[in-house]
Short mmCIF file of C-alpha atoms and ligand atoms in Angstrom, two decimals:
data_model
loop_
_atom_site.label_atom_id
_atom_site.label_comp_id
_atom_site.label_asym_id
_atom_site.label_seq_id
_atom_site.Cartn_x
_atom_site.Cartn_y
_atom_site.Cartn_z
CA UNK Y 1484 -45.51 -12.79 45.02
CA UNK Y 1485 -42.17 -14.71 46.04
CA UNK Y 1486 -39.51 -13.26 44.99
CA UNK Y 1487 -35.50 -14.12 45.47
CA UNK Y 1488 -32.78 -11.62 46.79
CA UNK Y 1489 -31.07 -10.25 43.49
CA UNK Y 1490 -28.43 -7.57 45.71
CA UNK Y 1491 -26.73 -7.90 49.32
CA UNK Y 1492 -24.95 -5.71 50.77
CA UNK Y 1493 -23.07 -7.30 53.95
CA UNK Y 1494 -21.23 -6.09 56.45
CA UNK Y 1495 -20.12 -2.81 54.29
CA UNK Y 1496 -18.61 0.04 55.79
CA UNK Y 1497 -17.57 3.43 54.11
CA UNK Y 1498 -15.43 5.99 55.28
CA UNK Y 1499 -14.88 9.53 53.66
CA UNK Y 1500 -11.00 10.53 55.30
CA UNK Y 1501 -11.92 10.17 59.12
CA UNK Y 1502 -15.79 10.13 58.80
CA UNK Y 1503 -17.21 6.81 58.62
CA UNK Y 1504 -21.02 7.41 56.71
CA UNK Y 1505 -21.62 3.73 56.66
CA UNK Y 1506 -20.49 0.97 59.42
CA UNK Y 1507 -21.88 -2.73 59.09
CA UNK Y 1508 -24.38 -1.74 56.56
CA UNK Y 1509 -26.68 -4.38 55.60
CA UNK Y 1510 -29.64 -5.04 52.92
CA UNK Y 1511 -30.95 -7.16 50.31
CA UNK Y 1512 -32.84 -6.41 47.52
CA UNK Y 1513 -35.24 -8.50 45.93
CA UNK Y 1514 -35.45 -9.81 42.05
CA UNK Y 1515 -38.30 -6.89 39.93
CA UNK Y 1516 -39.01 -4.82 43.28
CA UNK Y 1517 -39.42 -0.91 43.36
CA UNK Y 1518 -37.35 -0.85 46.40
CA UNK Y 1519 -36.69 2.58 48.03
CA UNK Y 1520 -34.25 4.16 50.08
CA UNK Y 1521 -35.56 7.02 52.06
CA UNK Y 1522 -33.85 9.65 54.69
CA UNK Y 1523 -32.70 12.80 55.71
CA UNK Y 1524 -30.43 14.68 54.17
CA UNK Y 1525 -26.82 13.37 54.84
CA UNK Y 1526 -28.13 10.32 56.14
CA UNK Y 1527 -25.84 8.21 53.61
CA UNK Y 1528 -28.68 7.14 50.87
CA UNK Y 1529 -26.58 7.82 47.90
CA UNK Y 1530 -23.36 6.79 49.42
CA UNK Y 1531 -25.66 3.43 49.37
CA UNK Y 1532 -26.58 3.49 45.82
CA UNK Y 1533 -23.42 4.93 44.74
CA UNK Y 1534 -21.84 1.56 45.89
CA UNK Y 1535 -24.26 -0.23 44.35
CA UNK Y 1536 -23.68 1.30 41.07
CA UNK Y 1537 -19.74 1.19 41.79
CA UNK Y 1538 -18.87 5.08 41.34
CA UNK Y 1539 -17.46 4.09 45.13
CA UNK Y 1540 -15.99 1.36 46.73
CA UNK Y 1541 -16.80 0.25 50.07
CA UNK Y 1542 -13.34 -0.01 53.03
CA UNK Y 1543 -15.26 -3.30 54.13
CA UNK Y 1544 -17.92 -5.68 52.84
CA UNK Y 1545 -19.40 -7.52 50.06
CA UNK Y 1546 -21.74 -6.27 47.40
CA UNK Y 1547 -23.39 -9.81 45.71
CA UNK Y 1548 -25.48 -10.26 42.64
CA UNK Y 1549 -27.14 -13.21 42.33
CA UNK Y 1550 -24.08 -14.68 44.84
CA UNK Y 1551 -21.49 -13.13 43.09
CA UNK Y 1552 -18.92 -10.38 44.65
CA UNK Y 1553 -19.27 -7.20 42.44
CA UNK Y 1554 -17.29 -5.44 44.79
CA UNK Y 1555 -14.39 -4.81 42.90
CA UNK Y 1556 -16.27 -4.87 39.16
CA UNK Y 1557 -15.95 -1.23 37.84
CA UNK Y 1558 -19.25 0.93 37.08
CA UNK Y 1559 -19.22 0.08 33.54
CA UNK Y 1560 -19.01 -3.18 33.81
CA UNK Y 1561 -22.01 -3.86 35.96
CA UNK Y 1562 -25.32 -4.22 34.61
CA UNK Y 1563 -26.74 -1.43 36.40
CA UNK Y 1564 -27.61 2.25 34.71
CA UNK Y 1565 -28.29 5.28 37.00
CA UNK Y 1566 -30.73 8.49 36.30
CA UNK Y 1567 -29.51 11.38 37.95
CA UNK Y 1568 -31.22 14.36 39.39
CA UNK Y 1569 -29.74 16.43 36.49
CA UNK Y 1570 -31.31 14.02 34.29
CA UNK Y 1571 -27.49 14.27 32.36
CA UNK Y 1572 -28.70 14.44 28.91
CA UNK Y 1573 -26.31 15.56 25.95
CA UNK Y 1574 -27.67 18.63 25.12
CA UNK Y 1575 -26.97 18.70 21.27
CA UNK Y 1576 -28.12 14.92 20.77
CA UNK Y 1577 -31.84 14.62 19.47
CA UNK Y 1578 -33.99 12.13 21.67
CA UNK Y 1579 -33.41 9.13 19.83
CA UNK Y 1580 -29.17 9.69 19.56
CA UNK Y 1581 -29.40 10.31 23.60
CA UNK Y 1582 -31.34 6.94 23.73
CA UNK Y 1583 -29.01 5.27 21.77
CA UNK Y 1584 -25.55 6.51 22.74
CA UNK Y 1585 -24.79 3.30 25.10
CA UNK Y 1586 -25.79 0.59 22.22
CA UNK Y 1587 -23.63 3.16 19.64
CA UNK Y 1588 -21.03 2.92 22.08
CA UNK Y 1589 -20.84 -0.83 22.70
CA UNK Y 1590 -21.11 -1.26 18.82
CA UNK Y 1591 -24.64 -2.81 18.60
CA UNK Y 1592 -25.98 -3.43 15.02
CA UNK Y 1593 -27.44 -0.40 13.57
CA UNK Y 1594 -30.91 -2.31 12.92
CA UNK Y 1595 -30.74 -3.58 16.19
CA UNK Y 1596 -30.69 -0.30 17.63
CA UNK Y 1597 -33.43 1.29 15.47
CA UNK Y 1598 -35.39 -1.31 17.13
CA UNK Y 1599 -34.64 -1.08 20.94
CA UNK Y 1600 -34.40 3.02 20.59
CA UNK Y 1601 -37.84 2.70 19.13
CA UNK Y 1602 -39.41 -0.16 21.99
CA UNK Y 1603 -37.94 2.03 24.85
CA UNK Y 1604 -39.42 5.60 23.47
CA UNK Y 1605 -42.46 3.64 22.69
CA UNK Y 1606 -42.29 2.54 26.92
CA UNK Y 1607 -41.87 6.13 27.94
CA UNK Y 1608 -44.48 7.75 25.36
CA UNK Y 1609 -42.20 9.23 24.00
CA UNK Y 1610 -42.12 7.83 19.94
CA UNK Y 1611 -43.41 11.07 18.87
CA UNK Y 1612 -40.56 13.04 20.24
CA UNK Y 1613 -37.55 11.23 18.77
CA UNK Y 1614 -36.25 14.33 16.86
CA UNK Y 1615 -36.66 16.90 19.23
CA UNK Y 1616 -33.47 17.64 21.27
CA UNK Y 1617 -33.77 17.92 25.13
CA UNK Y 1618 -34.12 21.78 25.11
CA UNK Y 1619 -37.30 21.40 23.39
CA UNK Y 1620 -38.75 19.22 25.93
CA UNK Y 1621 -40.53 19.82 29.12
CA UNK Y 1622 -38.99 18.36 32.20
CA UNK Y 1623 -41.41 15.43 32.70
CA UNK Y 1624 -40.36 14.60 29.38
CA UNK Y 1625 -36.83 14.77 30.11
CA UNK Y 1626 -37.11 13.14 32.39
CA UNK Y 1627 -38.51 10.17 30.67
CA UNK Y 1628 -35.96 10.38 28.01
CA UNK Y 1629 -33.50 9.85 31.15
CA UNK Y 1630 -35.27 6.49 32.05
CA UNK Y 1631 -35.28 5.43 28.24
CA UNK Y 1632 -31.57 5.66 28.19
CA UNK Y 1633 -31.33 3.91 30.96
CA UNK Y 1634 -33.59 0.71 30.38
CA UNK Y 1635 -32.41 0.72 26.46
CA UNK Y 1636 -30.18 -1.80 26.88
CA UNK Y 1637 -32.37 -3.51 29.97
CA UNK Y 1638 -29.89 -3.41 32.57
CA UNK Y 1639 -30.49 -5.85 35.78
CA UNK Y 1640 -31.31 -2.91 38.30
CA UNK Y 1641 -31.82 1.06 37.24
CA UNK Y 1642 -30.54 2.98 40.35
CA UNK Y 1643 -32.62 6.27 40.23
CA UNK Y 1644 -30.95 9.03 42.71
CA UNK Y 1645 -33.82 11.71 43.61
CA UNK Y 1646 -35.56 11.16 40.10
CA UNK Y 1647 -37.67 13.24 40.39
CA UNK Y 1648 -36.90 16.24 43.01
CA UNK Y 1649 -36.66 18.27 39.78
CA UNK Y 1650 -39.96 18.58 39.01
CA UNK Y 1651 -43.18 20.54 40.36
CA UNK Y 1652 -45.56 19.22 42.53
CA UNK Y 1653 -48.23 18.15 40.13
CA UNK Y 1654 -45.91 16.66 37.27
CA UNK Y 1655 -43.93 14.86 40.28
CA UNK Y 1656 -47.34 13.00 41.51
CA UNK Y 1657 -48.22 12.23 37.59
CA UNK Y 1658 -44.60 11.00 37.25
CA UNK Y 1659 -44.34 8.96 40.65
CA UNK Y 1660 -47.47 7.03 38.80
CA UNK Y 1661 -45.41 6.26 35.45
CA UNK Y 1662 -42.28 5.20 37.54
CA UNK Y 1663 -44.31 2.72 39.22
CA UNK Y 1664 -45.93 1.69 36.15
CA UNK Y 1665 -43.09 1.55 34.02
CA UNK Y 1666 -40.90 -0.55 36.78
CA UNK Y 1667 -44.12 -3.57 36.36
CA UNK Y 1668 -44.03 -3.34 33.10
CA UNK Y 1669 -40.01 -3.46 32.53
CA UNK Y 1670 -39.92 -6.09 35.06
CA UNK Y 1671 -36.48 -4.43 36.27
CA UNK Y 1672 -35.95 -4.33 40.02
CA UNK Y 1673 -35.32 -0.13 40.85
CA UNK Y 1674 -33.45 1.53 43.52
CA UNK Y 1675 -34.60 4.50 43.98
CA UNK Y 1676 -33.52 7.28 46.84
CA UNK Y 1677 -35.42 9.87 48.09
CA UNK Y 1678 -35.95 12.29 51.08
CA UNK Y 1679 -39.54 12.91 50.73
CA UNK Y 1680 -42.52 10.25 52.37
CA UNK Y 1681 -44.81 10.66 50.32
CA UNK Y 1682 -43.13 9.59 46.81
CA UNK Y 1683 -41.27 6.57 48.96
CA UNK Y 1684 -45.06 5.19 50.55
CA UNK Y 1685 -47.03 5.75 46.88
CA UNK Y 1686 -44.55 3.95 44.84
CA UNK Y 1687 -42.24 1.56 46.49
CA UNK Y 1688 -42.91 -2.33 47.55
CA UNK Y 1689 -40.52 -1.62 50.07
CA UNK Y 1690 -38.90 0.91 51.70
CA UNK Y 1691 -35.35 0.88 53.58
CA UNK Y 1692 -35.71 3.79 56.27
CA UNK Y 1693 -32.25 5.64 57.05
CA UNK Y 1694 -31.14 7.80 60.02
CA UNK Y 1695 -27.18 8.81 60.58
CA UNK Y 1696 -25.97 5.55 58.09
CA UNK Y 1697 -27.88 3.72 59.45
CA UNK Y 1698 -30.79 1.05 58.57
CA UNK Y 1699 -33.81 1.56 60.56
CA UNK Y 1700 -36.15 -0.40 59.32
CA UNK Y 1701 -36.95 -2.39 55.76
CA UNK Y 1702 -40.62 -3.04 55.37
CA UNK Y 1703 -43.30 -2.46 53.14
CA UNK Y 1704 -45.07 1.20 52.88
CA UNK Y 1705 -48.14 -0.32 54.92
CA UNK Y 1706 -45.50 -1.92 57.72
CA UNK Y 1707 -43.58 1.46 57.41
CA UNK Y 1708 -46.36 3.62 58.32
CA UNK Y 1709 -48.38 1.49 60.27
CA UNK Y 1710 -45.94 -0.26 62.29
CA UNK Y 1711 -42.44 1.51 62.54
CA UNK Y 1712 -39.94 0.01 65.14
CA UNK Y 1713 -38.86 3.42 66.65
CA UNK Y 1714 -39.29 6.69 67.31
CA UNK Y 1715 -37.27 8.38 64.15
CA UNK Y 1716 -39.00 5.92 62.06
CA UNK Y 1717 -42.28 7.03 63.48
CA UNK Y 1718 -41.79 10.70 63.36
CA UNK Y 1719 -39.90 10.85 59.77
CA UNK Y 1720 -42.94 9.22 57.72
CA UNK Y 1721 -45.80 11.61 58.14
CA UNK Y 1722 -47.08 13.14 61.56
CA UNK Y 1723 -47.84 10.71 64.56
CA UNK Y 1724 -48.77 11.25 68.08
CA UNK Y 1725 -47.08 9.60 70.97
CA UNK Y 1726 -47.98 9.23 74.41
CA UNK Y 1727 -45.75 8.32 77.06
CA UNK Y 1728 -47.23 4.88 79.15
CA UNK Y 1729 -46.23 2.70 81.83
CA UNK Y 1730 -47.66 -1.06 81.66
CA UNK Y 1731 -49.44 -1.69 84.63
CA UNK Y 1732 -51.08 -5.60 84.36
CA UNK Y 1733 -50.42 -8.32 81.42
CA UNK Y 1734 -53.75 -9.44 80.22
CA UNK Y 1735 -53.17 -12.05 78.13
CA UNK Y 1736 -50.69 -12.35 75.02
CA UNK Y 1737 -49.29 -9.03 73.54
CA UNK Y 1738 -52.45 -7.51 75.90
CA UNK Y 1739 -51.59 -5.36 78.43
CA UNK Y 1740 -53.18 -1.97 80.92
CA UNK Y 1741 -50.91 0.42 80.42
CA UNK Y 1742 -51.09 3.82 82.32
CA UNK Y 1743 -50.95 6.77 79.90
CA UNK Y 1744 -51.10 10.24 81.00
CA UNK Y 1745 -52.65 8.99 84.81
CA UNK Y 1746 -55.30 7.19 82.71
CA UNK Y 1747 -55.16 3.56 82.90
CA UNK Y 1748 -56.27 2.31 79.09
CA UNK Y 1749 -56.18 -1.39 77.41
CA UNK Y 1750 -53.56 -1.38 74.99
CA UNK Y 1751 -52.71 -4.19 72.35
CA UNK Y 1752 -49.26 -4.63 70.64
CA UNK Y 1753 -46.85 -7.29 69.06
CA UNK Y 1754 -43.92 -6.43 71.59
CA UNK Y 1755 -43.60 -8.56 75.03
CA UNK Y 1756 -43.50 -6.04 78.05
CA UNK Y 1757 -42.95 -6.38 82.11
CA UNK Y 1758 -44.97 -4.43 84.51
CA UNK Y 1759 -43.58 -1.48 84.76
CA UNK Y 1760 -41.94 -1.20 81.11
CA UNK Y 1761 -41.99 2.04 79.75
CA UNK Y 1762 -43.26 2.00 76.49
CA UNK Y 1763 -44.49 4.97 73.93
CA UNK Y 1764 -48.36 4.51 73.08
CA UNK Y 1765 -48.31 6.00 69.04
CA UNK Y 1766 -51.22 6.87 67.28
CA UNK Y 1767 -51.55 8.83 63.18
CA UNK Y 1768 -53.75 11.89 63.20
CA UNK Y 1769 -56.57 10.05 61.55
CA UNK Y 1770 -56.78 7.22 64.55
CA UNK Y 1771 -57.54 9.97 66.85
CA UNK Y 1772 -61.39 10.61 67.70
CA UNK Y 1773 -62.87 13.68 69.19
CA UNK Y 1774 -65.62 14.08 71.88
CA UNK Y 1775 -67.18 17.42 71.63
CA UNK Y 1776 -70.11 16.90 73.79
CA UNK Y 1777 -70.82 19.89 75.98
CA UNK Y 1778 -71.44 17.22 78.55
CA UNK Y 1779 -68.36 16.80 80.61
CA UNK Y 1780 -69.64 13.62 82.20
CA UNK Y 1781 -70.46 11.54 78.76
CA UNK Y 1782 -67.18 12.98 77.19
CA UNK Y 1783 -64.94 10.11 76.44
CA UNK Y 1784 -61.45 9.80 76.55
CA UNK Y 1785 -58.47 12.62 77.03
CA UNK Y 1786 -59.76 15.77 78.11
CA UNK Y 1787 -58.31 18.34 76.27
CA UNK Y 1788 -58.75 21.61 74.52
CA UNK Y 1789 -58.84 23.17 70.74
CA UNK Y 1790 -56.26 25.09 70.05
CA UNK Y 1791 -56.27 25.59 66.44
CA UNK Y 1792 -58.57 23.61 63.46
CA UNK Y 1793 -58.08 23.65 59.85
CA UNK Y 1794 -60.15 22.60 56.82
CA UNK Y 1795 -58.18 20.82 53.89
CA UNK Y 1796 -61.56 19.88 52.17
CA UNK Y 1797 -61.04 15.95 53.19
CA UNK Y 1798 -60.48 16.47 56.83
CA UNK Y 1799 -60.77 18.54 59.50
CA UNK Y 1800 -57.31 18.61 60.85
CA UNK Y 1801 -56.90 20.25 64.89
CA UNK Y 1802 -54.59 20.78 67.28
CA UNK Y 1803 -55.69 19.95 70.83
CA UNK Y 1804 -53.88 20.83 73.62
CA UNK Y 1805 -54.11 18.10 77.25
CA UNK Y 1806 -54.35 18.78 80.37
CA UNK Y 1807 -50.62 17.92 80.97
CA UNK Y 1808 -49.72 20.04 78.26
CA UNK Y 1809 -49.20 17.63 75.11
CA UNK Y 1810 -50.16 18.65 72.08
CA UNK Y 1811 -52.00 16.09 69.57
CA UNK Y 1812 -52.98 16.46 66.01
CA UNK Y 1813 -56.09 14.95 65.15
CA UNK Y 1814 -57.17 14.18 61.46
CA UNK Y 1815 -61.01 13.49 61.11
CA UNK Y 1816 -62.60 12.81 58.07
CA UNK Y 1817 -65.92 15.10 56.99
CA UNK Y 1818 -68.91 13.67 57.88
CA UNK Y 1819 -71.73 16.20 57.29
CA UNK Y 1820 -74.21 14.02 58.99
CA UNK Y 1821 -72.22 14.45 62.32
CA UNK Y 1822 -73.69 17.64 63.94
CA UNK Y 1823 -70.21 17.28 66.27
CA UNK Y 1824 -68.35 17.42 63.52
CA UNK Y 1825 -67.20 21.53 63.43
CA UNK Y 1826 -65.91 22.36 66.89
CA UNK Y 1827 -64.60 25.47 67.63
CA UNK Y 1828 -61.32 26.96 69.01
CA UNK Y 1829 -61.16 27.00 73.14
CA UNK Y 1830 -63.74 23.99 73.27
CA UNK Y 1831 -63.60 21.70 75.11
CA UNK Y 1832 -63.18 17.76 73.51
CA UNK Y 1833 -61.79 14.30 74.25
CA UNK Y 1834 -59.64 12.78 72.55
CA UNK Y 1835 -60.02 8.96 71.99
CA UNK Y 1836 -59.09 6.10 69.59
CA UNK Y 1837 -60.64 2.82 69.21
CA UNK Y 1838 -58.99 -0.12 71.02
CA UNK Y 1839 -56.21 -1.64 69.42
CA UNK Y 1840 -55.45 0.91 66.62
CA UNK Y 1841 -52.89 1.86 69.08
CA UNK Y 1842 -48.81 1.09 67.94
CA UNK Y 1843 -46.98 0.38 70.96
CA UNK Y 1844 -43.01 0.04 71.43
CA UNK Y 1845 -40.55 -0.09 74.48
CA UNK Y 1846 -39.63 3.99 75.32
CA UNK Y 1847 -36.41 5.01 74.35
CA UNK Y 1848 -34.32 7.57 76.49
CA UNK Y 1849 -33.40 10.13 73.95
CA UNK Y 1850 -36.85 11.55 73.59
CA UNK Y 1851 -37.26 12.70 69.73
CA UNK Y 1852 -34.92 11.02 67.47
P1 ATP K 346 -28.71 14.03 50.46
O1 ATP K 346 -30.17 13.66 50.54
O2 ATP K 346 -28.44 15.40 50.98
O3 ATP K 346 -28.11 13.77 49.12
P2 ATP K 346 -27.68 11.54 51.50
O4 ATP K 346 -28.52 10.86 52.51
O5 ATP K 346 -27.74 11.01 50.12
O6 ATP K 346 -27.92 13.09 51.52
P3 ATP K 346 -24.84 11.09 51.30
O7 ATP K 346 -24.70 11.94 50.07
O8 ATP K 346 -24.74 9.63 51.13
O9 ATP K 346 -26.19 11.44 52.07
O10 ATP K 346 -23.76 11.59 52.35
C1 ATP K 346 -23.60 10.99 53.63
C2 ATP K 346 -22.43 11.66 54.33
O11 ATP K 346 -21.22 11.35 53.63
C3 ATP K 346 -22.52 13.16 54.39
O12 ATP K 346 -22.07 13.58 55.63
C4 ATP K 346 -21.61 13.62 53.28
O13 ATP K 346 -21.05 14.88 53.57
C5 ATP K 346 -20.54 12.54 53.27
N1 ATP K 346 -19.98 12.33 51.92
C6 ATP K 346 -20.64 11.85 50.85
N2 ATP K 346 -19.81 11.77 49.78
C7 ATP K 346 -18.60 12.23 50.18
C8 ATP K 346 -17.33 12.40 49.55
N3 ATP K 346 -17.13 12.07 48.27
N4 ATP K 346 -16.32 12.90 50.30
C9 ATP K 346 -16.48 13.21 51.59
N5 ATP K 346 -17.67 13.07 52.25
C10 ATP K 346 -18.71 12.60 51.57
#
């Protein structure tokens, strides 16, 4: 689907007294996208979406809507709603009255807002609740009741600040699903922040990736995970392993030999790299493969040995120690009809991939971000 930027931020930067959490800040947002902004703590997320919904204003830069310089345009009067964390419902307000306090306020027709009350609880599943007041609800439902509020009087982009860190594992996966349903079905474009992977790569389109204020990398979930530019960007969505390589021959276009660990290995990647460019040979878990063949001579790849293995009822998940000392974590998926399959602690395995499911990019000094 094309879609066209709704929200840029250029050039912005943000200081708190001497501490500068944002310098030349940069992003765009596209037009009905579940777009995601995902980091450490501290990194500067919300500072991000706080600018966006106006509660601060940036010391340089311009924040554009459709074109237009909302820089200076207080909270109120941008059409933007945030949920909170806290969810920040009135306490002694039934459902519908929380629902409809913003079209009370701004003096919409009292049919008007029996109607859009009723269309947003309706959205939510919520029509059966209306009379309730939030102490009688359960927090996934509160938490609905939150996003009700907030697309009630279908504001241009809902800003949604760690959603749904509130709420338990199980509800949080069930909600994730809604979120992601609801945002196709409102058509709204979201902005939502959050620390945690998992909830950014099931539900965004894309994801921004932050680290110390500032962007690392905007892509999809599937360019996120599969190809991340760096090392932090690597490391912070889920577990990867890296191996340290020199290149030692170009083969042919974004084909190289690279020497990893004294082993010299075809490697395939979308960077251009010099003979003797450093680079950092990545690889998930679940790309590894394991030789256990008692045979030393047939045993492909890595020689290495088990240190630990654990069984999450998917995968068989170990930790395999090298020769040179590097530990990898392997993810392999059950297969009962492998006899191979269940090795045990002290033996000794390779440790392989298939060609080309390697991600390769140029070393970087600082060893872990
Ligand atoms: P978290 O996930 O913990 O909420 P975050 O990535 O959202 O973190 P921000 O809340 O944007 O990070 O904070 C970024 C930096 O800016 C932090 O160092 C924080 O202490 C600082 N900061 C944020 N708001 C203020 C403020 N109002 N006054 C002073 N410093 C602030």
């Amino acid at each position: 689907m094309t879609r066209s930027p709704i929200l840029t931020l250029s050039n912005i930067s943000k200081r708190f007294a001497a501490q500068e959490v944002l310098s030349d800040f940069n992003l765009t947002i596209q037009d009905g996208e579940f777009f995601t902004i995902l980091g450490p703590s501290g990194c500067g997320k919300t500072t991000v979406l706080r600018l966006i919904a106006g509660f601060e204003q940036p010391n340089e830069g311009q924040i554009l809507l459709n074109g237009d310089d909302i820089a200076r345009i207080p909270a109120e009067k941008r059409p933007f709603n945030t949920v909170f964390q806290s969810y920040a419902l009135f306490p002694h307000l039934t459902v519908f009255d929380n629902v409809a306090f913003g079209l009370k306020m701004a003096g919409v027709d009292v049919q008007d807002i029996a109607v859009r009350v009723a269309d947003a609880l309706a959205i939510v599943r919520l029509s059966e609740f209306a009379t309730r007041k939030p102490h009688q609800l359960s927090g996934g439902q509160k938490q609905r009741v939150a996003i009700a509020r907030a697309v009630v009087n279908r504001p241009k982009i809902l800003l949604l600040d760690e959603s749904l860190s509130a709420l338990d594992y199980k509800l949080r996966q069930q909600m994730q699903l809604e979120l992601k349903q609801l945002q196709r079905q409102l058509g709204i474009t979201f902005v939502y922040v959050t620390h945690d992977q998992e909830e950014a790569l099931s539900m965004s389109d894309r994801i921004l990736v932050m680290h110390n204020g500032q962007a690392q990398q905007v892509g999809t979930p599937r360019e996120i995970y599969e190809s991340p530019r760096n090392l932090f960007v690597a490391q912070f969505i889920g577990e990867i392993n890296v191996f340290d390589g020199e290149i030692v021959q170009a083969l042919g276009e974004y084909q190289y030999e690279a020497s990893i660990n004294g082993v010299v290995r075809e490697i395939r990647c979308d960077h251009r790299f010099a003979v003797g460019d450093k680079v950092h040979v990545m690889l998930r878990p679940e790309d590894l493969r394991i030789d256990c063949r008692p045979d030393v001579a047939e045993r492909k790849g890595f020689p290495g040995i088990v240190l630990e293995r654990s069984y999450t009822g998917q995968t068989l998940n170990s930790h395999i120690e090298l020769e040179n000392g590097q530990t990898l974590m392997a993810h392999e998926f059950f297969d009962e009809d492998d006899p191979d399959f269940d090795y045990s602690i002290n033996q000794k395995v390779g440790v392989d991939w298939v060609p080309g499911w390697e991600h390769v990019i140029p070393a970087e000094r600082s060893g872990k971000a």
